[in-house]
């Protein structure tokens, strides 16, 4: 049986794809201005772009996890922890990009998405090895 949290991975994946389109549309309103946010290569602009792209990347991770976890013969604590860690990673990454764009000294905050995603990936890999 699949853990109920899997439904959230699927829901979040599609919501994040929509937010990716929305954030891209917002960037699109100003991106023709050479000096917007300090220019294309500025720290602020790069982090806004990273936030936009991270919606799609982490949507795909959650979607992949959803289909992979459905192929596991049984649910386990590891699968449930991985599911939540994928969700927390997806929520915290674009948030960290936004915070970092305005507070570069908050760099250590990236540990939240990074550790969650490393844990999620490791647990999923472990479960796949057992198939
Ligand atoms: C409604 C759909 C989308 C809109 C309106 C949109 C808009 C934008 C805009 C305006 C930029 C430039 C930001 C800047 O100048 O700083 C950008 C960059 C980027 N977008 Fe999107 N985007 C969309 C969908 C996507 C999708 C589906 C992907 C990939 C899965 C994607 C990946 C990227 C990447 C990788 C960059 C950085 C490109 C670079 O730095 O050369 N975007 N997007």
JSON list of C-alpha atoms and ligand atoms in Angstrom, two decimals:
[
{"chain": "A", "resi": 1, "resn": "UNK", "atom": "CA", "xyz": [0.00, 0.00, 0.00]},
{"chain": "A", "resi": 2, "resn": "UNK", "atom": "CA", "xyz": [1.24, 3.50, -0.86]},
{"chain": "A", "resi": 3, "resn": "UNK", "atom": "CA", "xyz": [1.58, 6.03, 2.00]},
{"chain": "A", "resi": 4, "resn": "UNK", "atom": "CA", "xyz": [-1.04, 8.85, 1.75]},
{"chain": "A", "resi": 5, "resn": "UNK", "atom": "CA", "xyz": [1.77, 11.46, 1.64]},
{"chain": "A", "resi": 6, "resn": "UNK", "atom": "CA", "xyz": [2.49, 10.34, -1.97]},
{"chain": "A", "resi": 7, "resn": "UNK", "atom": "CA", "xyz": [-0.59, 12.23, -3.09]},
{"chain": "A", "resi": 8, "resn": "UNK", "atom": "CA", "xyz": [1.07, 15.43, -1.79]},
{"chain": "A", "resi": 9, "resn": "UNK", "atom": "CA", "xyz": [4.19, 14.72, -3.88]},
{"chain": "A", "resi": 10, "resn": "UNK", "atom": "CA", "xyz": [1.96, 14.58, -6.98]},
{"chain": "A", "resi": 11, "resn": "UNK", "atom": "CA", "xyz": [-0.05, 17.65, -5.98]},
{"chain": "A", "resi": 12, "resn": "UNK", "atom": "CA", "xyz": [3.07, 19.65, -5.19]},
{"chain": "A", "resi": 13, "resn": "UNK", "atom": "CA", "xyz": [4.68, 18.61, -8.49]},
{"chain": "A", "resi": 14, "resn": "UNK", "atom": "CA", "xyz": [1.85, 20.13, -10.55]},
{"chain": "A", "resi": 15, "resn": "UNK", "atom": "CA", "xyz": [1.52, 23.19, -8.31]},
{"chain": "A", "resi": 16, "resn": "UNK", "atom": "CA", "xyz": [5.29, 23.78, -8.68]},
{"chain": "A", "resi": 17, "resn": "UNK", "atom": "CA", "xyz": [5.04, 23.50, -12.48]},
{"chain": "A", "resi": 18, "resn": "UNK", "atom": "CA", "xyz": [2.34, 26.19, -12.38]},
{"chain": "A", "resi": 19, "resn": "UNK", "atom": "CA", "xyz": [4.44, 28.36, -10.05]},
{"chain": "A", "resi": 20, "resn": "UNK", "atom": "CA", "xyz": [7.39, 27.88, -12.43]},
{"chain": "A", "resi": 21, "resn": "UNK", "atom": "CA", "xyz": [5.25, 29.25, -15.30]},
{"chain": "A", "resi": 22, "resn": "UNK", "atom": "CA", "xyz": [4.00, 32.06, -13.09]},
{"chain": "A", "resi": 23, "resn": "UNK", "atom": "CA", "xyz": [7.47, 33.06, -11.82]},
{"chain": "A", "resi": 24, "resn": "UNK", "atom": "CA", "xyz": [8.76, 32.93, -15.43]},
{"chain": "A", "resi": 25, "resn": "UNK", "atom": "CA", "xyz": [5.93, 35.20, -16.52]},
{"chain": "A", "resi": 26, "resn": "UNK", "atom": "CA", "xyz": [6.81, 37.66, -13.75]},
{"chain": "A", "resi": 27, "resn": "UNK", "atom": "CA", "xyz": [10.50, 37.62, -14.75]},
{"chain": "A", "resi": 28, "resn": "UNK", "atom": "CA", "xyz": [9.35, 38.08, -18.34]},
{"chain": "A", "resi": 29, "resn": "UNK", "atom": "CA", "xyz": [7.75, 41.41, -17.49]},
{"chain": "A", "resi": 30, "resn": "UNK", "atom": "CA", "xyz": [11.17, 42.98, -16.79]},
{"chain": "A", "resi": 31, "resn": "UNK", "atom": "CA", "xyz": [13.86, 40.78, -18.30]},
{"chain": "A", "resi": 32, "resn": "UNK", "atom": "CA", "xyz": [14.25, 42.93, -21.43]},
{"chain": "A", "resi": 33, "resn": "UNK", "atom": "CA", "xyz": [15.70, 45.67, -19.19]},
{"chain": "A", "resi": 34, "resn": "UNK", "atom": "CA", "xyz": [19.47, 45.21, -19.30]},
{"chain": "A", "resi": 35, "resn": "UNK", "atom": "CA", "xyz": [20.07, 46.60, -15.80]},
{"chain": "A", "resi": 36, "resn": "UNK", "atom": "CA", "xyz": [17.06, 45.05, -14.06]},
{"chain": "A", "resi": 37, "resn": "UNK", "atom": "CA", "xyz": [18.04, 43.82, -10.55]},
{"chain": "A", "resi": 38, "resn": "UNK", "atom": "CA", "xyz": [21.64, 44.85, -11.25]},
{"chain": "A", "resi": 39, "resn": "UNK", "atom": "CA", "xyz": [21.99, 43.17, -14.68]},
{"chain": "A", "resi": 40, "resn": "UNK", "atom": "CA", "xyz": [21.77, 39.61, -16.01]},
{"chain": "A", "resi": 41, "resn": "UNK", "atom": "CA", "xyz": [24.85, 38.35, -14.12]},
{"chain": "A", "resi": 42, "resn": "UNK", "atom": "CA", "xyz": [24.10, 40.08, -10.81]},
{"chain": "A", "resi": 43, "resn": "UNK", "atom": "CA", "xyz": [23.73, 38.02, -7.65]},
{"chain": "A", "resi": 44, "resn": "UNK", "atom": "CA", "xyz": [20.10, 39.07, -7.19]},
{"chain": "A", "resi": 45, "resn": "UNK", "atom": "CA", "xyz": [19.09, 38.30, -10.78]},
{"chain": "A", "resi": 46, "resn": "UNK", "atom": "CA", "xyz": [20.85, 34.90, -10.74]},
{"chain": "A", "resi": 47, "resn": "UNK", "atom": "CA", "xyz": [19.00, 33.90, -7.59]},
{"chain": "A", "resi": 48, "resn": "UNK", "atom": "CA", "xyz": [15.65, 34.98, -9.01]},
{"chain": "A", "resi": 49, "resn": "UNK", "atom": "CA", "xyz": [16.41, 32.82, -12.08]},
{"chain": "A", "resi": 50, "resn": "UNK", "atom": "CA", "xyz": [17.50, 29.91, -9.89]},
{"chain": "A", "resi": 51, "resn": "UNK", "atom": "CA", "xyz": [14.23, 30.17, -7.96]},
{"chain": "A", "resi": 52, "resn": "UNK", "atom": "CA", "xyz": [12.27, 30.06, -11.24]},
{"chain": "A", "resi": 53, "resn": "UNK", "atom": "CA", "xyz": [14.17, 27.02, -12.52]},
{"chain": "A", "resi": 54, "resn": "UNK", "atom": "CA", "xyz": [14.05, 25.26, -9.15]},
{"chain": "A", "resi": 55, "resn": "UNK", "atom": "CA", "xyz": [10.24, 25.10, -9.37]},
{"chain": "A", "resi": 56, "resn": "UNK", "atom": "CA", "xyz": [10.53, 22.93, -12.49]},
{"chain": "A", "resi": 57, "resn": "UNK", "atom": "CA", "xyz": [13.48, 20.85, -11.27]},
{"chain": "A", "resi": 58, "resn": "UNK", "atom": "CA", "xyz": [11.90, 20.00, -7.95]},
{"chain": "A", "resi": 59, "resn": "UNK", "atom": "CA", "xyz": [8.47, 19.44, -9.52]},
{"chain": "A", "resi": 60, "resn": "UNK", "atom": "CA", "xyz": [10.14, 16.79, -11.69]},
{"chain": "A", "resi": 61, "resn": "UNK", "atom": "CA", "xyz": [11.89, 15.23, -8.66]},
{"chain": "A", "resi": 62, "resn": "UNK", "atom": "CA", "xyz": [8.55, 14.92, -6.84]},
{"chain": "A", "resi": 63, "resn": "UNK", "atom": "CA", "xyz": [6.85, 13.53, -9.94]},
{"chain": "A", "resi": 64, "resn": "UNK", "atom": "CA", "xyz": [9.62, 10.97, -10.43]},
{"chain": "A", "resi": 65, "resn": "UNK", "atom": "CA", "xyz": [9.47, 10.02, -6.78]},
{"chain": "A", "resi": 66, "resn": "UNK", "atom": "CA", "xyz": [5.68, 9.58, -7.00]},
{"chain": "A", "resi": 67, "resn": "UNK", "atom": "CA", "xyz": [5.96, 7.04, -9.83]},
{"chain": "A", "resi": 68, "resn": "UNK", "atom": "CA", "xyz": [9.02, 5.31, -8.36]},
{"chain": "A", "resi": 69, "resn": "UNK", "atom": "CA", "xyz": [7.43, 4.91, -4.92]},
{"chain": "A", "resi": 70, "resn": "UNK", "atom": "CA", "xyz": [4.29, 3.42, -6.48]},
{"chain": "A", "resi": 71, "resn": "UNK", "atom": "CA", "xyz": [6.41, 0.58, -7.82]},
{"chain": "A", "resi": 72, "resn": "UNK", "atom": "CA", "xyz": [7.69, -0.39, -4.35]},
{"chain": "A", "resi": 73, "resn": "UNK", "atom": "CA", "xyz": [6.00, -3.62, -3.19]},
{"chain": "A", "resi": 74, "resn": "UNK", "atom": "CA", "xyz": [5.28, -2.20, 0.26]},
{"chain": "A", "resi": 75, "resn": "UNK", "atom": "CA", "xyz": [5.46, 1.07, 2.12]},
{"chain": "A", "resi": 76, "resn": "UNK", "atom": "CA", "xyz": [8.11, 1.66, 4.77]},
{"chain": "A", "resi": 77, "resn": "UNK", "atom": "CA", "xyz": [9.30, 4.38, 7.12]},
{"chain": "A", "resi": 78, "resn": "UNK", "atom": "CA", "xyz": [12.13, 5.13, 4.65]},
{"chain": "A", "resi": 79, "resn": "UNK", "atom": "CA", "xyz": [9.67, 5.78, 1.80]},
{"chain": "A", "resi": 80, "resn": "UNK", "atom": "CA", "xyz": [7.55, 8.03, 4.01]},
{"chain": "A", "resi": 81, "resn": "UNK", "atom": "CA", "xyz": [10.56, 10.04, 5.23]},
{"chain": "A", "resi": 82, "resn": "UNK", "atom": "CA", "xyz": [11.81, 10.37, 1.62]},
{"chain": "A", "resi": 83, "resn": "UNK", "atom": "CA", "xyz": [8.37, 11.62, 0.51]},
{"chain": "A", "resi": 84, "resn": "UNK", "atom": "CA", "xyz": [8.35, 14.35, 3.17]},
{"chain": "A", "resi": 85, "resn": "UNK", "atom": "CA", "xyz": [11.98, 15.25, 2.51]},
{"chain": "A", "resi": 86, "resn": "UNK", "atom": "CA", "xyz": [11.22, 15.73, -1.23]},
{"chain": "A", "resi": 87, "resn": "UNK", "atom": "CA", "xyz": [8.31, 18.01, -0.25]},
{"chain": "A", "resi": 88, "resn": "UNK", "atom": "CA", "xyz": [10.37, 20.04, 2.24]},
{"chain": "A", "resi": 89, "resn": "UNK", "atom": "CA", "xyz": [13.23, 20.32, -0.25]},
{"chain": "A", "resi": 90, "resn": "UNK", "atom": "CA", "xyz": [10.89, 21.58, -2.97]},
{"chain": "A", "resi": 91, "resn": "UNK", "atom": "CA", "xyz": [9.28, 24.16, -0.68]},
{"chain": "A", "resi": 92, "resn": "UNK", "atom": "CA", "xyz": [12.48, 25.43, 0.89]},
{"chain": "A", "resi": 93, "resn": "UNK", "atom": "CA", "xyz": [14.65, 25.75, -2.27]},
{"chain": "A", "resi": 94, "resn": "UNK", "atom": "CA", "xyz": [12.77, 28.58, -4.04]},
{"chain": "A", "resi": 95, "resn": "UNK", "atom": "CA", "xyz": [12.20, 30.26, -0.65]},
{"chain": "A", "resi": 96, "resn": "UNK", "atom": "CA", "xyz": [15.94, 30.17, 0.08]},
{"chain": "A", "resi": 97, "resn": "UNK", "atom": "CA", "xyz": [16.65, 31.61, -3.39]},
{"chain": "A", "resi": 98, "resn": "UNK", "atom": "CA", "xyz": [14.33, 34.52, -2.66]},
{"chain": "A", "resi": 99, "resn": "UNK", "atom": "CA", "xyz": [15.77, 35.14, 0.81]},
{"chain": "A", "resi": 100, "resn": "UNK", "atom": "CA", "xyz": [19.36, 34.83, -0.46]},
{"chain": "A", "resi": 101, "resn": "UNK", "atom": "CA", "xyz": [18.66, 37.29, -3.29]},
{"chain": "A", "resi": 102, "resn": "UNK", "atom": "CA", "xyz": [18.01, 39.95, -0.66]},
{"chain": "A", "resi": 103, "resn": "UNK", "atom": "CA", "xyz": [20.20, 38.68, 2.22]},
{"chain": "A", "resi": 104, "resn": "UNK", "atom": "CA", "xyz": [23.37, 37.09, 0.81]},
{"chain": "A", "resi": 105, "resn": "UNK", "atom": "CA", "xyz": [24.66, 36.52, 4.36]},
{"chain": "A", "resi": 106, "resn": "UNK", "atom": "CA", "xyz": [21.87, 33.93, 4.88]},
{"chain": "A", "resi": 107, "resn": "UNK", "atom": "CA", "xyz": [23.77, 31.44, 2.69]},
{"chain": "A", "resi": 108, "resn": "UNK", "atom": "CA", "xyz": [23.66, 28.72, 5.37]},
{"chain": "A", "resi": 109, "resn": "UNK", "atom": "CA", "xyz": [19.88, 28.51, 4.88]},
{"chain": "A", "resi": 110, "resn": "UNK", "atom": "CA", "xyz": [20.53, 26.47, 1.73]},
{"chain": "A", "resi": 111, "resn": "UNK", "atom": "CA", "xyz": [21.44, 23.63, 4.06]},
{"chain": "A", "resi": 112, "resn": "UNK", "atom": "CA", "xyz": [17.71, 23.08, 4.59]},
{"chain": "A", "resi": 113, "resn": "UNK", "atom": "CA", "xyz": [16.84, 22.16, 0.96]},
{"chain": "A", "resi": 114, "resn": "UNK", "atom": "CA", "xyz": [20.20, 20.53, 0.34]},
{"chain": "A", "resi": 115, "resn": "UNK", "atom": "CA", "xyz": [20.07, 18.19, 3.36]},
{"chain": "A", "resi": 116, "resn": "UNK", "atom": "CA", "xyz": [16.43, 17.32, 2.74]},
{"chain": "A", "resi": 117, "resn": "UNK", "atom": "CA", "xyz": [17.07, 16.51, -0.91]},
{"chain": "A", "resi": 118, "resn": "UNK", "atom": "CA", "xyz": [20.22, 14.51, -0.15]},
{"chain": "A", "resi": 119, "resn": "UNK", "atom": "CA", "xyz": [18.30, 12.47, 2.42]},
{"chain": "A", "resi": 120, "resn": "UNK", "atom": "CA", "xyz": [15.36, 12.00, 0.04]},
{"chain": "A", "resi": 121, "resn": "UNK", "atom": "CA", "xyz": [17.62, 10.89, -2.81]},
{"chain": "A", "resi": 122, "resn": "UNK", "atom": "CA", "xyz": [19.63, 8.52, -0.62]},
{"chain": "A", "resi": 123, "resn": "UNK", "atom": "CA", "xyz": [16.55, 6.86, 0.89]},
{"chain": "A", "resi": 124, "resn": "UNK", "atom": "CA", "xyz": [14.94, 6.45, -2.53]},
{"chain": "A", "resi": 125, "resn": "UNK", "atom": "CA", "xyz": [18.11, 4.98, -3.99]},
{"chain": "A", "resi": 126, "resn": "UNK", "atom": "CA", "xyz": [18.25, 2.56, -1.05]},
{"chain": "A", "resi": 127, "resn": "UNK", "atom": "CA", "xyz": [14.67, 1.44, -1.66]},
{"chain": "A", "resi": 128, "resn": "UNK", "atom": "CA", "xyz": [15.29, 1.04, -5.39]},
{"chain": "A", "resi": 129, "resn": "UNK", "atom": "CA", "xyz": [18.33, -1.15, -4.64]},
{"chain": "A", "resi": 130, "resn": "UNK", "atom": "CA", "xyz": [16.04, -3.54, -2.77]},
{"chain": "A", "resi": 131, "resn": "UNK", "atom": "CA", "xyz": [13.68, -4.03, -5.76]},
{"chain": "B", "resi": 1, "resn": "LIG", "atom": "C1", "xyz": [5.42, 30.11, -18.90]},
{"chain": "B", "resi": 1, "resn": "LIG", "atom": "C2", "xyz": [6.61, 29.56, -19.11]},
{"chain": "B", "resi": 1, "resn": "LIG", "atom": "C3", "xyz": [7.91, 30.27, -18.88]},
{"chain": "B", "resi": 1, "resn": "LIG", "atom": "C4", "xyz": [8.22, 31.60, -18.86]},
{"chain": "B", "resi": 1, "resn": "LIG", "atom": "C5", "xyz": [7.28, 32.77, -19.10]},
{"chain": "B", "resi": 1, "resn": "LIG", "atom": "C6", "xyz": [9.65, 31.72, -18.61]},
{"chain": "B", "resi": 1, "resn": "LIG", "atom": "C7", "xyz": [10.36, 32.92, -18.53]},
{"chain": "B", "resi": 1, "resn": "LIG", "atom": "C8", "xyz": [11.71, 33.02, -18.31]},
{"chain": "B", "resi": 1, "resn": "LIG", "atom": "C9", "xyz": [12.47, 34.28, -18.32]},
{"chain": "B", "resi": 1, "resn": "LIG", "atom": "C10", "xyz": [11.86, 35.65, -18.56]},
{"chain": "B", "resi": 1, "resn": "LIG", "atom": "C11", "xyz": [13.76, 34.00, -18.09]},
{"chain": "B", "resi": 1, "resn": "LIG", "atom": "C12", "xyz": [14.94, 34.98, -18.06]},
{"chain": "B", "resi": 1, "resn": "LIG", "atom": "C13", "xyz": [15.15, 35.53, -16.66]},
{"chain": "B", "resi": 1, "resn": "LIG", "atom": "C14", "xyz": [16.22, 36.60, -16.64]},
{"chain": "B", "resi": 1, "resn": "LIG", "atom": "O1", "xyz": [16.39, 37.31, -17.61]},
{"chain": "B", "resi": 1, "resn": "LIG", "atom": "O2", "xyz": [16.89, 36.75, -15.59]},
{"chain": "B", "resi": 1, "resn": "LIG", "atom": "C15", "xyz": [13.86, 32.55, -17.94]},
{"chain": "B", "resi": 1, "resn": "LIG", "atom": "C16", "xyz": [15.03, 31.88, -17.70]},
{"chain": "B", "resi": 1, "resn": "LIG", "atom": "C17", "xyz": [15.12, 30.52, -17.63]},
{"chain": "B", "resi": 1, "resn": "LIG", "atom": "N1", "xyz": [14.08, 29.61, -17.66]},
{"chain": "B", "resi": 1, "resn": "LIG", "atom": "FE1", "xyz": [12.12, 30.05, -17.93]},
{"chain": "B", "resi": 1, "resn": "LIG", "atom": "N2", "xyz": [10.17, 30.47, -18.44]},
{"chain": "B", "resi": 1, "resn": "LIG", "atom": "C18", "xyz": [9.16, 29.54, -18.62]},
{"chain": "B", "resi": 1, "resn": "LIG", "atom": "C19", "xyz": [9.27, 28.17, -18.58]},
{"chain": "B", "resi": 1, "resn": "LIG", "atom": "C20", "xyz": [10.45, 27.50, -18.36]},
{"chain": "B", "resi": 1, "resn": "LIG", "atom": "C21", "xyz": [10.58, 26.04, -18.38]},
{"chain": "B", "resi": 1, "resn": "LIG", "atom": "C22", "xyz": [9.45, 25.05, -18.67]},
{"chain": "B", "resi": 1, "resn": "LIG", "atom": "C23", "xyz": [11.88, 25.77, -18.09]},
{"chain": "B", "resi": 1, "resn": "LIG", "atom": "C24", "xyz": [12.60, 24.44, -17.98]},
{"chain": "B", "resi": 1, "resn": "LIG", "atom": "C25", "xyz": [12.03, 23.33, -17.57]},
{"chain": "B", "resi": 1, "resn": "LIG", "atom": "C26", "xyz": [12.57, 27.03, -17.90]},
{"chain": "B", "resi": 1, "resn": "LIG", "atom": "C27", "xyz": [13.91, 27.15, -17.62]},
{"chain": "B", "resi": 1, "resn": "LIG", "atom": "C28", "xyz": [14.60, 28.34, -17.61]},
{"chain": "B", "resi": 1, "resn": "LIG", "atom": "C29", "xyz": [16.06, 28.43, -17.50]},
{"chain": "B", "resi": 1, "resn": "LIG", "atom": "C30", "xyz": [17.04, 27.25, -17.43]},
{"chain": "B", "resi": 1, "resn": "LIG", "atom": "C31", "xyz": [16.38, 29.79, -17.50]},
{"chain": "B", "resi": 1, "resn": "LIG", "atom": "C32", "xyz": [17.77, 30.41, -17.42]},
{"chain": "B", "resi": 1, "resn": "LIG", "atom": "C33", "xyz": [18.29, 30.60, -18.83]},
{"chain": "B", "resi": 1, "resn": "LIG", "atom": "C34", "xyz": [19.65, 31.26, -18.84]},
{"chain": "B", "resi": 1, "resn": "LIG", "atom": "O3", "xyz": [20.14, 31.77, -17.85]},
{"chain": "B", "resi": 1, "resn": "LIG", "atom": "O4", "xyz": [20.25, 31.25, -19.92]},
{"chain": "B", "resi": 1, "resn": "LIG", "atom": "N3", "xyz": [11.67, 28.05, -18.06]},
{"chain": "B", "resi": 1, "resn": "LIG", "atom": "N4", "xyz": [12.60, 31.99, -18.06]}
]
